[in-house]
Short mmCIF file of C-alpha atoms (C1' of nucleotides) in Angstrom, two decimals:
data_model
loop_
_atom_site.label_atom_id
_atom_site.label_comp_id
_atom_site.label_asym_id
_atom_site.label_seq_id
_atom_site.Cartn_x
_atom_site.Cartn_y
_atom_site.Cartn_z
CA MET A 7 -0.10 -0.07 -0.06
CA THR A 8 3.11 2.09 -0.22
CA ASP A 9 4.21 4.18 -2.97
CA VAL A 10 3.12 1.51 -5.81
CA THR A 11 3.54 3.70 -9.10
CA THR A 12 7.09 4.19 -9.28
CA PRO A 13 9.80 1.69 -9.44
CA GLN A 14 12.25 3.83 -8.42
CA PRO A 15 15.79 2.02 -9.05
CA THR A 16 17.36 3.71 -6.07
CA PRO A 17 21.34 3.07 -6.69
CA GLU A 18 22.00 1.54 -2.87
CA SER A 19 18.80 -0.78 -3.11
CA PRO A 20 18.40 -1.89 -6.50
CA ILE A 21 14.92 -3.77 -6.17
CA PRO A 22 14.95 -7.14 -7.75
CA THR A 23 12.98 -7.59 -11.05
CA ARG A 24 10.43 -9.74 -9.51
CA GLU A 25 9.82 -6.99 -6.99
CA ARG A 26 9.79 -4.55 -9.66
CA LEU A 27 7.34 -6.59 -11.65
CA LEU A 28 4.85 -6.79 -8.69
CA ARG A 29 4.93 -3.03 -8.00
CA ALA A 30 4.41 -1.94 -11.48
CA ALA A 31 1.34 -4.82 -12.23
CA ALA A 32 -0.31 -3.82 -8.79
CA GLY A 33 0.09 -0.10 -9.89
CA LEU A 34 -1.41 -0.20 -13.14
CA PHE A 35 -3.68 -2.75 -12.84
CA ARG A 36 -5.24 -0.33 -10.08
CA ASN A 37 -5.64 2.59 -12.43
CA LYS A 38 -6.49 1.09 -15.51
CA GLY A 39 -7.59 -2.55 -14.79
CA TYR A 40 -6.19 -6.24 -15.64
CA SER A 41 -7.14 -6.08 -19.55
CA GLY A 42 -6.93 -2.18 -19.59
CA THR A 43 -3.09 -2.64 -18.96
CA GLY A 44 -0.92 -4.24 -21.90
CA LEU A 45 2.35 -6.06 -21.39
CA ALA A 46 4.61 -3.64 -23.23
CA GLU A 47 3.28 -0.77 -21.11
CA LEU A 48 3.66 -2.69 -17.83
CA LEU A 49 7.30 -4.25 -18.73
CA ALA A 50 8.16 -0.42 -19.90
CA ALA A 51 7.19 0.88 -15.84
CA ALA A 52 9.01 -2.48 -14.36
CA GLU A 53 11.87 -1.63 -16.75
CA ALA A 54 12.15 -5.15 -17.34
CA PRO A 55 12.18 -7.51 -20.66
CA LYS A 56 9.46 -9.69 -21.34
CA GLY A 57 11.83 -12.78 -20.76
CA SER A 58 12.06 -11.76 -17.27
CA LEU A 59 7.97 -11.45 -16.74
CA TYR A 60 7.88 -14.98 -18.16
CA HIS A 61 10.58 -16.59 -16.12
CA HIS A 62 9.37 -15.17 -12.68
CA PHE A 63 5.71 -15.65 -13.46
CA PRO A 64 5.61 -18.74 -15.81
CA ASN A 65 1.95 -18.16 -16.98
CA GLY A 66 2.41 -14.51 -17.88
CA LYS A 67 0.06 -11.96 -17.21
CA SER A 68 -2.39 -14.22 -15.10
CA ASP A 69 0.25 -15.24 -12.89
CA LEU A 70 1.48 -11.81 -12.33
CA ALA A 71 -1.93 -10.70 -11.56
CA LEU A 72 -2.53 -13.00 -9.06
CA ALA A 73 0.85 -12.44 -7.44
CA ALA A 74 0.42 -8.65 -7.43
CA ALA A 75 -2.76 -8.87 -5.88
CA ASP A 76 -1.41 -11.10 -3.09
CA TRP A 77 1.05 -8.32 -2.67
CA ALA A 78 -1.26 -5.94 -2.72
CA SER A 79 -3.19 -7.70 -0.22
CA GLU A 80 -0.42 -7.95 2.25
CA GLN A 81 0.25 -4.42 2.14
CA MET A 82 -3.36 -3.98 3.10
CA LEU A 83 -2.94 -6.28 6.21
CA VAL A 84 0.01 -4.32 7.39
CA LEU A 85 -1.68 -1.32 7.27
CA ILE A 86 -4.77 -2.93 9.10
CA ASP A 87 -2.50 -4.10 11.81
CA ALA A 88 -0.55 -1.15 11.75
CA SER A 89 -3.39 0.75 12.91
CA PHE A 90 -5.88 -1.40 15.08
CA THR A 91 -2.74 -2.99 17.50
CA PRO A 92 -1.88 0.00 19.19
CA ALA A 93 -5.66 1.12 19.03
CA PRO A 94 -7.48 1.76 22.51
CA THR A 95 -10.64 0.67 20.77
CA PHE A 96 -12.16 -0.68 17.79
CA GLN A 97 -13.55 2.80 16.60
CA GLU A 98 -10.15 4.26 17.13
CA GLY A 99 -8.56 1.58 15.25
CA ALA A 100 -11.16 2.17 11.95
CA LYS A 101 -10.50 5.64 12.42
CA THR A 102 -6.97 5.46 11.93
CA VAL A 103 -7.14 2.82 9.01
CA CYS A 104 -9.06 5.52 7.36
CA TYR A 105 -6.74 8.19 8.15
CA LYS A 106 -4.21 6.33 7.03
CA LEU A 107 -5.77 5.33 3.75
CA ALA A 108 -6.74 8.85 2.90
CA LYS A 109 -3.30 10.00 3.34
CA LEU A 110 -1.59 7.51 1.22
CA PHE A 111 -4.05 8.84 -1.43
CA ASP A 112 -3.31 12.51 -0.87
CA LYS A 113 0.11 11.67 -0.96
CA GLN A 114 0.20 9.75 -4.29
CA GLY A 115 -1.74 11.65 -6.45
CA LYS A 116 -3.41 9.02 -8.45
CA TRP A 117 -6.56 8.03 -7.31
CA SER A 118 -6.34 4.52 -7.96
CA GLY A 119 -8.90 1.79 -7.23
CA CYS A 120 -8.73 -1.11 -4.71
CA PRO A 121 -5.92 -2.94 -6.04
CA VAL A 122 -7.55 -6.50 -5.51
CA SER A 123 -10.98 -5.99 -7.04
CA ALA A 124 -9.50 -3.69 -9.98
CA THR A 125 -6.93 -6.89 -10.56
CA LEU A 126 -9.15 -9.82 -10.15
CA PHE A 127 -13.04 -8.73 -10.72
CA GLU A 128 -12.14 -8.71 -14.26
CA GLY A 129 -9.57 -10.28 -15.82
CA PRO A 130 -10.42 -13.30 -17.40
CA GLU A 131 -13.98 -14.74 -16.61
CA ASN A 132 -11.55 -17.18 -14.86
CA GLU A 133 -12.90 -18.78 -11.62
CA ALA A 134 -9.78 -19.13 -9.93
CA PHE A 135 -9.44 -15.19 -10.38
CA HIS A 136 -12.54 -14.74 -8.48
CA GLN A 137 -11.93 -17.73 -5.71
CA HIS A 138 -8.60 -15.66 -5.38
CA ALA A 139 -10.00 -12.26 -4.85
CA ALA A 140 -12.62 -13.74 -2.53
CA LYS A 141 -9.74 -15.25 -0.13
CA LEU A 142 -8.14 -11.86 -0.26
CA PHE A 143 -11.40 -9.95 0.63
CA GLU A 144 -12.21 -12.58 3.72
CA GLY A 145 -8.80 -12.19 4.81
CA TRP A 146 -9.40 -8.52 5.45
CA ILE A 147 -12.46 -9.02 7.02
CA THR A 148 -10.87 -11.92 9.36
CA GLU A 149 -8.14 -9.92 10.14
CA THR A 150 -10.49 -6.87 11.13
CA ALA A 151 -12.66 -9.23 13.05
CA ALA A 152 -9.71 -10.59 15.10
CA HIS A 153 -8.67 -7.16 16.31
CA ALA A 154 -12.12 -6.33 17.09
CA ARG A 155 -12.45 -9.28 19.31
CA ARG A 156 -9.23 -8.31 20.90
CA LEU A 157 -10.62 -5.34 21.49
CA GLY A 158 -13.50 -6.33 23.58
CA LEU A 159 -16.37 -6.74 21.09
CA PRO A 160 -18.64 -9.85 21.44
CA GLU A 161 -18.17 -12.50 19.27
CA ALA A 162 -21.16 -11.87 17.14
CA GLU A 163 -20.90 -8.22 16.71
CA ALA A 164 -17.01 -8.59 16.21
CA ARG A 165 -17.49 -10.47 12.69
CA ALA A 166 -20.41 -8.08 11.72
CA ALA A 167 -18.64 -5.21 12.74
CA ALA A 168 -15.62 -6.24 10.52
CA GLU A 169 -17.74 -6.66 7.61
CA ASN A 170 -19.35 -3.58 7.89
CA PHE A 171 -16.19 -1.63 8.02
CA TYR A 172 -14.65 -3.51 5.00
CA ILE A 173 -18.03 -2.42 3.17
CA LEU A 174 -17.88 1.03 4.22
CA LEU A 175 -14.53 1.22 3.08
CA GLN A 176 -15.15 -0.15 -0.08
CA GLY A 177 -17.88 2.25 -1.16
CA GLY A 178 -15.96 5.21 0.46
CA TRP A 179 -13.03 3.99 -1.57
CA GLN A 180 -15.03 4.58 -4.93
CA LEU A 181 -16.57 7.46 -3.85
CA ALA A 182 -13.32 9.25 -3.06
CA ARG A 183 -12.16 7.91 -6.26
CA VAL A 184 -14.81 9.32 -8.41
CA ARG A 185 -14.83 12.67 -6.21
CA ARG A 186 -11.19 12.79 -6.06
CA ASP A 187 -11.70 13.75 -2.52
CA SER A 188 -9.81 11.77 0.45
CA ASP A 189 -11.93 13.50 2.78
CA VAL A 190 -14.84 10.82 2.24
CA ILE A 191 -12.41 8.12 3.48
CA ARG A 192 -11.63 10.39 6.39
CA GLY A 193 -14.99 10.57 7.64
CA LEU A 194 -16.05 6.86 7.13
CA HIS A 195 -15.49 6.09 10.55
CA LEU A 196 -18.13 8.51 11.56
CA GLN A 197 -20.38 6.32 9.67
CA MET A 198 -19.47 3.18 11.49
CA HIS A 199 -22.35 0.98 12.60
CA THR A 200 -21.87 0.98 16.62
CA PRO A 201 -24.04 -1.24 18.35
CA ALA A 202 -23.62 0.06 21.89
CA SER A 203 -22.23 3.64 21.54
CA ALA A 204 -24.20 6.54 22.16
CA PRO A 205 -26.33 8.20 19.21
CA MET A 206 -23.81 9.98 16.98
CA GLN A 207 -24.48 13.12 14.91
CA VAL A 208 -23.73 13.51 11.36
CA GLN A 209 -20.56 15.68 10.27
CA LYS A 210 -19.56 15.33 7.45
CA ASN A 211 -17.13 17.84 5.53
CA ASN A 212 -19.79 19.18 2.89
CA MET B 8 -31.30 -2.43 -14.04
CA THR B 9 -33.85 -5.14 -15.76
CA ASP B 10 -32.49 -7.89 -17.93
CA VAL B 11 -29.44 -6.66 -19.52
CA THR B 12 -27.77 -9.82 -20.50
CA THR B 13 -30.07 -10.99 -23.11
CA PRO B 14 -31.26 -8.72 -25.98
CA GLN B 15 -33.81 -11.47 -26.72
CA PRO B 16 -35.34 -10.24 -29.86
CA THR B 17 -38.80 -10.95 -29.50
CA PRO B 18 -41.27 -11.03 -32.56
CA GLU B 19 -43.80 -8.71 -31.47
CA SER B 20 -41.48 -6.50 -30.20
CA PRO B 21 -38.26 -6.10 -32.15
CA ILE B 22 -35.77 -4.20 -30.03
CA PRO B 23 -34.24 -1.60 -32.17
CA THR B 24 -30.58 -1.94 -33.00
CA ARG B 25 -29.22 1.06 -30.85
CA GLU B 26 -31.15 -0.19 -27.93
CA ARG B 27 -29.74 -3.67 -28.23
CA LEU B 28 -26.39 -2.34 -28.38
CA LEU B 29 -26.93 -0.37 -25.36
CA ARG B 30 -28.22 -3.48 -23.66
CA ALA B 31 -25.58 -5.58 -24.49
CA ALA B 32 -22.98 -3.02 -24.06
CA ALA B 33 -24.05 -2.45 -20.27
CA GLY B 34 -24.40 -5.77 -19.72
CA LEU B 35 -21.13 -7.10 -21.06
CA PHE B 36 -19.17 -3.64 -19.21
CA ARG B 37 -20.40 -4.68 -16.12
CA ASN B 38 -19.42 -8.33 -16.22
CA LYS B 39 -15.94 -7.96 -18.10
CA GLY B 40 -14.91 -4.24 -17.92
CA TYR B 41 -14.49 -1.85 -20.65
CA SER B 42 -11.41 -3.15 -21.69
CA GLY B 43 -12.06 -6.48 -21.42
CA THR B 44 -15.24 -6.45 -23.89
CA GLY B 45 -14.11 -6.59 -27.52
CA LEU B 46 -16.25 -5.31 -30.30
CA ALA B 47 -16.74 -8.75 -31.76
CA GLU B 48 -17.96 -9.98 -28.69
CA LEU B 49 -20.20 -6.99 -28.00
CA LEU B 50 -21.45 -7.01 -31.61
CA ALA B 51 -22.57 -10.69 -31.43
CA ALA B 52 -24.32 -10.32 -28.04
CA ALA B 53 -26.17 -7.18 -29.69
CA GLU B 54 -26.70 -9.13 -33.09
CA ALA B 55 -25.77 -6.06 -34.98
CA PRO B 56 -23.07 -5.41 -37.57
CA LYS B 57 -20.22 -3.40 -37.18
CA GLY B 58 -21.45 -0.62 -39.43
CA SER B 59 -24.68 -0.30 -36.96
CA LEU B 60 -22.20 0.51 -34.22
CA TYR B 61 -20.33 3.42 -35.90
CA HIS B 62 -23.59 4.62 -37.44
CA HIS B 63 -25.49 5.12 -33.81
CA PHE B 64 -21.96 6.03 -32.02
CA PRO B 65 -19.89 7.82 -34.37
CA ASN B 66 -16.75 7.46 -31.72
CA GLY B 67 -17.15 3.88 -31.57
CA LYS B 68 -16.55 2.02 -28.55
CA SER B 69 -16.05 5.07 -26.06
CA ASP B 70 -19.39 6.43 -27.25
CA LEU B 71 -21.17 3.48 -26.85
CA ALA B 72 -19.62 3.20 -23.52
CA LEU B 73 -21.02 6.72 -22.41
CA ALA B 74 -24.39 6.04 -23.61
CA ALA B 75 -24.66 2.40 -22.02
CA ALA B 76 -23.60 4.33 -18.83
CA ASP B 77 -26.22 6.59 -18.96
CA TRP B 78 -28.83 4.00 -19.74
CA ALA B 79 -27.70 1.91 -16.73
CA SER B 80 -27.81 4.78 -14.75
CA GLU B 81 -31.35 5.82 -15.69
CA GLN B 82 -32.38 2.43 -14.58
CA MET B 83 -31.11 3.18 -11.15
CA LEU B 84 -32.80 6.00 -10.76
CA VAL B 85 -35.92 4.52 -11.76
CA LEU B 86 -35.47 1.63 -9.10
CA ILE B 87 -34.46 4.46 -6.38
CA ASP B 88 -37.71 6.30 -7.38
CA ALA B 89 -39.99 3.00 -7.54
CA SER B 90 -38.54 2.25 -4.13
CA PHE B 91 -38.69 5.92 -2.32
CA THR B 92 -41.59 7.04 -3.77
CA PRO B 93 -44.11 4.88 -1.94
CA ALA B 94 -42.12 4.55 1.36
CA PRO B 95 -43.30 5.99 4.56
CA THR B 96 -39.63 6.72 5.83
CA PHE B 97 -36.41 6.99 4.30
CA GLN B 98 -35.32 3.88 6.14
CA GLU B 99 -37.83 2.19 4.37
CA GLY B 100 -37.49 3.06 1.09
CA ALA B 101 -33.66 2.67 1.43
CA LYS B 102 -34.52 -1.21 3.04
CA THR B 103 -36.55 -1.35 -0.55
CA VAL B 104 -33.90 -0.22 -2.66
CA CYS B 105 -31.48 -3.09 -1.30
CA TYR B 106 -34.11 -5.49 -1.66
CA LYS B 107 -35.27 -4.97 -5.13
CA LEU B 108 -31.42 -4.93 -6.08
CA ALA B 109 -30.74 -8.23 -4.30
CA LYS B 110 -33.74 -9.54 -6.40
CA LEU B 111 -32.53 -8.48 -9.41
CA PHE B 112 -29.31 -10.04 -8.61
CA ASP B 113 -30.67 -13.41 -7.81
CA LYS B 114 -32.94 -13.41 -11.20
CA GLN B 115 -30.31 -12.88 -13.02
CA GLY B 116 -27.69 -15.46 -12.15
CA LYS B 117 -25.12 -13.42 -13.07
CA TRP B 118 -22.82 -11.23 -10.40
CA SER B 119 -22.15 -8.24 -12.47
CA GLY B 120 -20.70 -5.09 -10.89
CA CYS B 121 -22.01 -1.63 -10.84
CA PRO B 122 -22.32 -0.86 -14.60
CA VAL B 123 -21.46 2.77 -14.36
CA SER B 124 -18.28 2.05 -12.44
CA ALA B 125 -17.31 -0.97 -14.24
CA THR B 126 -17.59 1.06 -17.61
CA LEU B 127 -16.26 4.13 -16.48
CA PHE B 128 -13.52 3.75 -13.87
CA GLU B 129 -10.90 2.18 -16.45
CA GLY B 130 -11.71 2.39 -20.13
CA PRO B 131 -9.35 4.97 -21.34
CA GLU B 132 -7.84 7.36 -18.75
CA ASN B 133 -9.87 9.73 -20.74
CA GLU B 134 -10.82 12.80 -18.30
CA ALA B 135 -14.16 12.51 -19.74
CA PHE B 136 -14.96 9.04 -18.62
CA HIS B 137 -14.29 10.34 -15.23
CA GLN B 138 -16.25 13.55 -15.11
CA HIS B 139 -19.02 11.34 -16.76
CA ALA B 140 -18.94 8.73 -14.11
CA ALA B 141 -18.78 11.76 -11.26
CA LYS B 142 -21.80 13.13 -12.76
CA LEU B 143 -23.90 9.68 -12.77
CA PHE B 144 -23.02 9.31 -9.49
CA GLU B 145 -23.85 12.35 -8.02
CA GLY B 146 -26.98 12.44 -9.65
CA TRP B 147 -27.75 9.18 -7.70
CA ILE B 148 -26.95 10.95 -4.25
CA THR B 149 -28.95 13.98 -5.16
CA GLU B 150 -31.80 12.05 -6.50
CA THR B 151 -31.65 9.70 -3.27
CA ALA B 152 -31.10 13.03 -0.88
CA ALA B 153 -34.12 14.74 -2.52
CA HIS B 154 -36.44 11.66 -1.37
CA ALA B 155 -34.79 12.20 2.30
CA ARG B 156 -35.68 15.52 2.36
CA ARG B 157 -39.17 14.70 1.36
CA LEU B 158 -39.52 11.86 3.86
CA GLY B 159 -38.77 14.53 6.72
CA LEU B 160 -34.91 14.42 7.25
CA PRO B 161 -33.53 18.00 7.93
CA GLU B 162 -31.65 19.47 5.03
CA ALA B 163 -28.18 18.99 6.47
CA GLU B 164 -28.83 15.08 7.51
CA ALA B 165 -30.73 14.44 4.31
CA ARG B 166 -27.55 14.55 1.80
CA ALA B 167 -25.03 12.85 4.19
CA ALA B 168 -27.97 10.06 4.60
CA ALA B 169 -28.16 9.76 0.71
CA GLU B 170 -24.25 9.63 0.46
CA ASN B 171 -23.98 7.00 3.18
CA PHE B 172 -26.49 4.84 1.67
CA TYR B 173 -24.37 5.11 -1.53
CA ILE B 174 -21.27 4.04 -0.02
CA LEU B 175 -23.14 1.31 1.94
CA LEU B 176 -24.52 0.11 -1.47
CA GLN B 177 -21.54 0.46 -3.64
CA GLY B 178 -19.54 -1.69 -0.62
CA GLY B 179 -22.08 -4.27 -0.16
CA TRP B 180 -22.44 -4.47 -4.09
CA GLN B 181 -19.17 -5.62 -4.16
CA LEU B 182 -18.85 -7.95 -1.06
CA ALA B 183 -22.07 -9.20 -2.64
CA ARG B 184 -20.42 -10.17 -5.99
CA VAL B 185 -17.15 -11.60 -4.59
CA ARG B 186 -19.32 -13.98 -2.52
CA ARG B 187 -21.88 -14.19 -4.78
CA ASP B 188 -24.68 -13.95 -2.18
CA SER B 189 -27.18 -11.45 -2.53
CA ASP B 190 -27.88 -11.58 1.14
CA VAL B 191 -25.19 -9.15 1.76
CA ILE B 192 -27.23 -6.42 -0.12
CA ARG B 193 -30.09 -7.20 1.86
CA GLY B 194 -28.68 -6.74 5.21
CA LEU B 195 -27.29 -3.47 3.98
CA HIS B 196 -30.13 -1.06 5.37
CA LEU B 197 -29.81 -2.86 8.94
CA GLN B 198 -26.37 -1.01 8.82
CA MET B 199 -27.67 2.45 7.94
CA HIS B 200 -26.52 5.07 9.63
CA THR B 201 -29.79 6.46 11.38
CA PRO B 202 -28.91 9.60 13.16
CA ALA B 203 -32.06 9.72 15.43
CA SER B 204 -33.28 6.41 15.42
CA ALA B 205 -33.53 3.84 18.35
CA PRO B 206 -30.32 1.94 18.88
CA MET B 207 -30.27 -0.70 16.50
CA GLN B 208 -28.65 -4.25 17.21
CA VAL B 209 -26.63 -5.96 14.73
CA GLN B 210 -28.84 -8.72 12.90
CA LYS B 211 -26.68 -10.08 9.82
CA ASN B 212 -27.25 -13.12 8.20
CA ASN B 213 -24.33 -15.16 9.27
"C1'" DG C 18 -42.25 4.26 -59.31
"C1'" DG C 19 -38.70 6.75 -58.39
"C1'" DT C 20 -35.62 9.09 -54.86
"C1'" DG C 21 -32.66 10.06 -51.00
"C1'" DG C 22 -31.44 9.73 -46.69
"C1'" DA C 23 -30.95 6.30 -42.78
"C1'" DA C 24 -29.23 2.06 -41.56
"C1'" DT C 25 -27.28 -2.45 -42.43
"C1'" DA C 26 -23.70 -5.56 -43.48
"C1'" DG C 27 -19.14 -7.08 -43.62
"C1'" DA C 28 -14.47 -7.21 -45.91
"C1'" DC C 29 -10.36 -4.71 -44.97
"C1'" DC C 30 -6.61 -2.44 -42.27
"C1'" DA C 31 -2.72 -1.09 -39.09
"C1'" DA C 32 -1.81 -1.51 -34.44
"C1'" DT C 33 -1.61 -4.01 -30.61
"C1'" DC C 34 -2.50 -7.90 -27.86
"C1'" DG C 35 -0.17 -12.12 -24.76
"C1'" DG C 36 2.78 -15.61 -25.37
"C1'" DT C 37 6.92 -18.44 -27.59
"C1'" DC C 38 11.73 -19.10 -28.16
"C1'" DT C 39 16.61 -18.87 -29.23
"C1'" DA C 40 20.67 -16.50 -27.54
"C1'" DG C 41 23.55 -14.21 -24.16
"C1'" DG C 42 25.39 -12.32 -19.54
"C1'" DA C 43 26.42 -13.17 -14.71
"C1'" DG C 44 28.29 -15.29 -10.95
"C1'" DG C 45 29.04 -19.03 -7.86
"C1'" DG C 46 31.23 -23.90 -7.47
"C1'" DT C 47 34.68 -27.18 -8.61
"C1'" DA D 12 39.22 -22.67 -16.91
"C1'" DC D 13 35.08 -24.89 -17.53
"C1'" DC D 14 30.50 -25.67 -16.61
"C1'" DC D 15 25.91 -25.04 -15.15
"C1'" DT D 16 21.98 -22.39 -13.49
"C1'" DC D 17 19.41 -18.37 -12.86
"C1'" DC D 18 18.14 -14.50 -15.17
"C1'" DT D 19 18.03 -10.91 -18.56
"C1'" DA D 20 17.24 -9.55 -23.52
"C1'" DG D 21 14.39 -8.81 -27.40
"C1'" DA D 22 13.03 -10.58 -32.00
"C1'" DC D 23 9.18 -12.82 -33.77
"C1'" DC D 24 4.94 -15.01 -34.13
"C1'" DG D 25 -0.65 -15.67 -34.87
"C1'" DA D 26 -4.53 -13.99 -32.80
"C1'" DT D 27 -7.20 -10.24 -31.86
"C1'" DT D 28 -8.13 -5.23 -31.24
"C1'" DG D 29 -10.53 -1.07 -32.17
"C1'" DG D 30 -11.65 1.62 -36.74
"C1'" DT D 31 -12.63 2.74 -41.54
"C1'" DC D 32 -14.50 2.16 -45.68
"C1'" DT D 33 -18.01 0.98 -49.56
"C1'" DA D 34 -21.71 -1.59 -51.01
"C1'" DT D 35 -26.24 -2.73 -50.07
"C1'" DT D 36 -30.72 -2.76 -47.88
"C1'" DC D 37 -34.84 -0.49 -46.38
"C1'" DC D 38 -38.35 2.67 -46.10
"C1'" DA D 39 -40.81 7.05 -45.72
"C1'" DC D 40 -42.08 10.42 -49.13
"C1'" DC D 41 -43.00 12.97 -53.23
#
DNA sequence: GGTGGAATAGACCAATCGGTCTAGGAGGGT
DNA sequence: ACCCTCCTAGACCGATTGGTCTATTCCACC
């Protein structure tokens, strides 16, 4: 979830080809979709020749897409953990996730979509792609639910809260993208379903 | 938002070519994305020759995409109006929208994405595409906000409630798609942000 | 019945697609 | 020095892409 767009081959840390490919793929797929990204463009962005691609990912574009989705998903999990672990409450953790994501969006001027969905939703109508996406998404929810439980939410509510948070995040992500306004994401936590909290008042930024 | 996938040239109502193209485009783009859909496949689905496409949409695929997004958006607006107009409260209207959408998904076995975002988010990085998508999305929100106002929500809350509903809908749509489970959408209204309502308890389907 | 525009039909095109394949370079092990 | 393996490099391929163009059909109108 860090800077994805630029491979930036820093002299002291020459990013290995395989990871350059992953980063370029994740970045491009997020912006232009799986089928919207050509191999030529991808290889140019990764500064890698075609031979390297098919060496590291024998099945070519589809292999790369799955791996790139994994990579991006992992970044998201790291962000989730980093946000919830030090949080005093689930609400606070969720808020931190929103703010971190919003900040990321601001930093990298591009308004990319969710990497996993962008990569895997279309692509070939391949069932493997769909199941892969499903697995990654459920991973986010499961991880979030674990934090919810740890932070004191009862078993039943924990999973529901995680799902709800995920839904808000995806929807907000999309609206933020279409408006190019990261404040949409920052405001999400105010909308969160809080089963046993005080009645909240609407305080959006517009 | 009705049956999109099958052009079905019923003998008594021979759907005009232009609309066959729109339906086929909306249906295919939802499933495979803009760049994931080839003209050949599209024309086959619409049972129209290439000449007709470029007659009705001089700029070809991109023109068709914009028009198809308009068409799909209009269907959505109809569904929104049909749901909110007879509703006694905003909550009830929103619930109806969810249920109608879920039913549609069940009926047409395919788990397509949101037509507007699928069509317009990728596609060419074209700025026109982005602005078109933004306009359509805001249209949904504005329409929903109008119903909210009509149903008694104070001005400030009306727009926020509409936005929140839209965010939930988009997020839920995506989760439902990845799980192939329309109940996700049916359960959305329970998650709705209800500024001044009684505390709600979590009642998800799993 | 003829005429003109709207619409249909599909052959055709350059460009690009994803993918294959061979050749060469880099570097450690012996 | 030699080899062997990992990786890079890009020429090359058939298939498919979106788009153009000409010919033909259809039908309302005079």
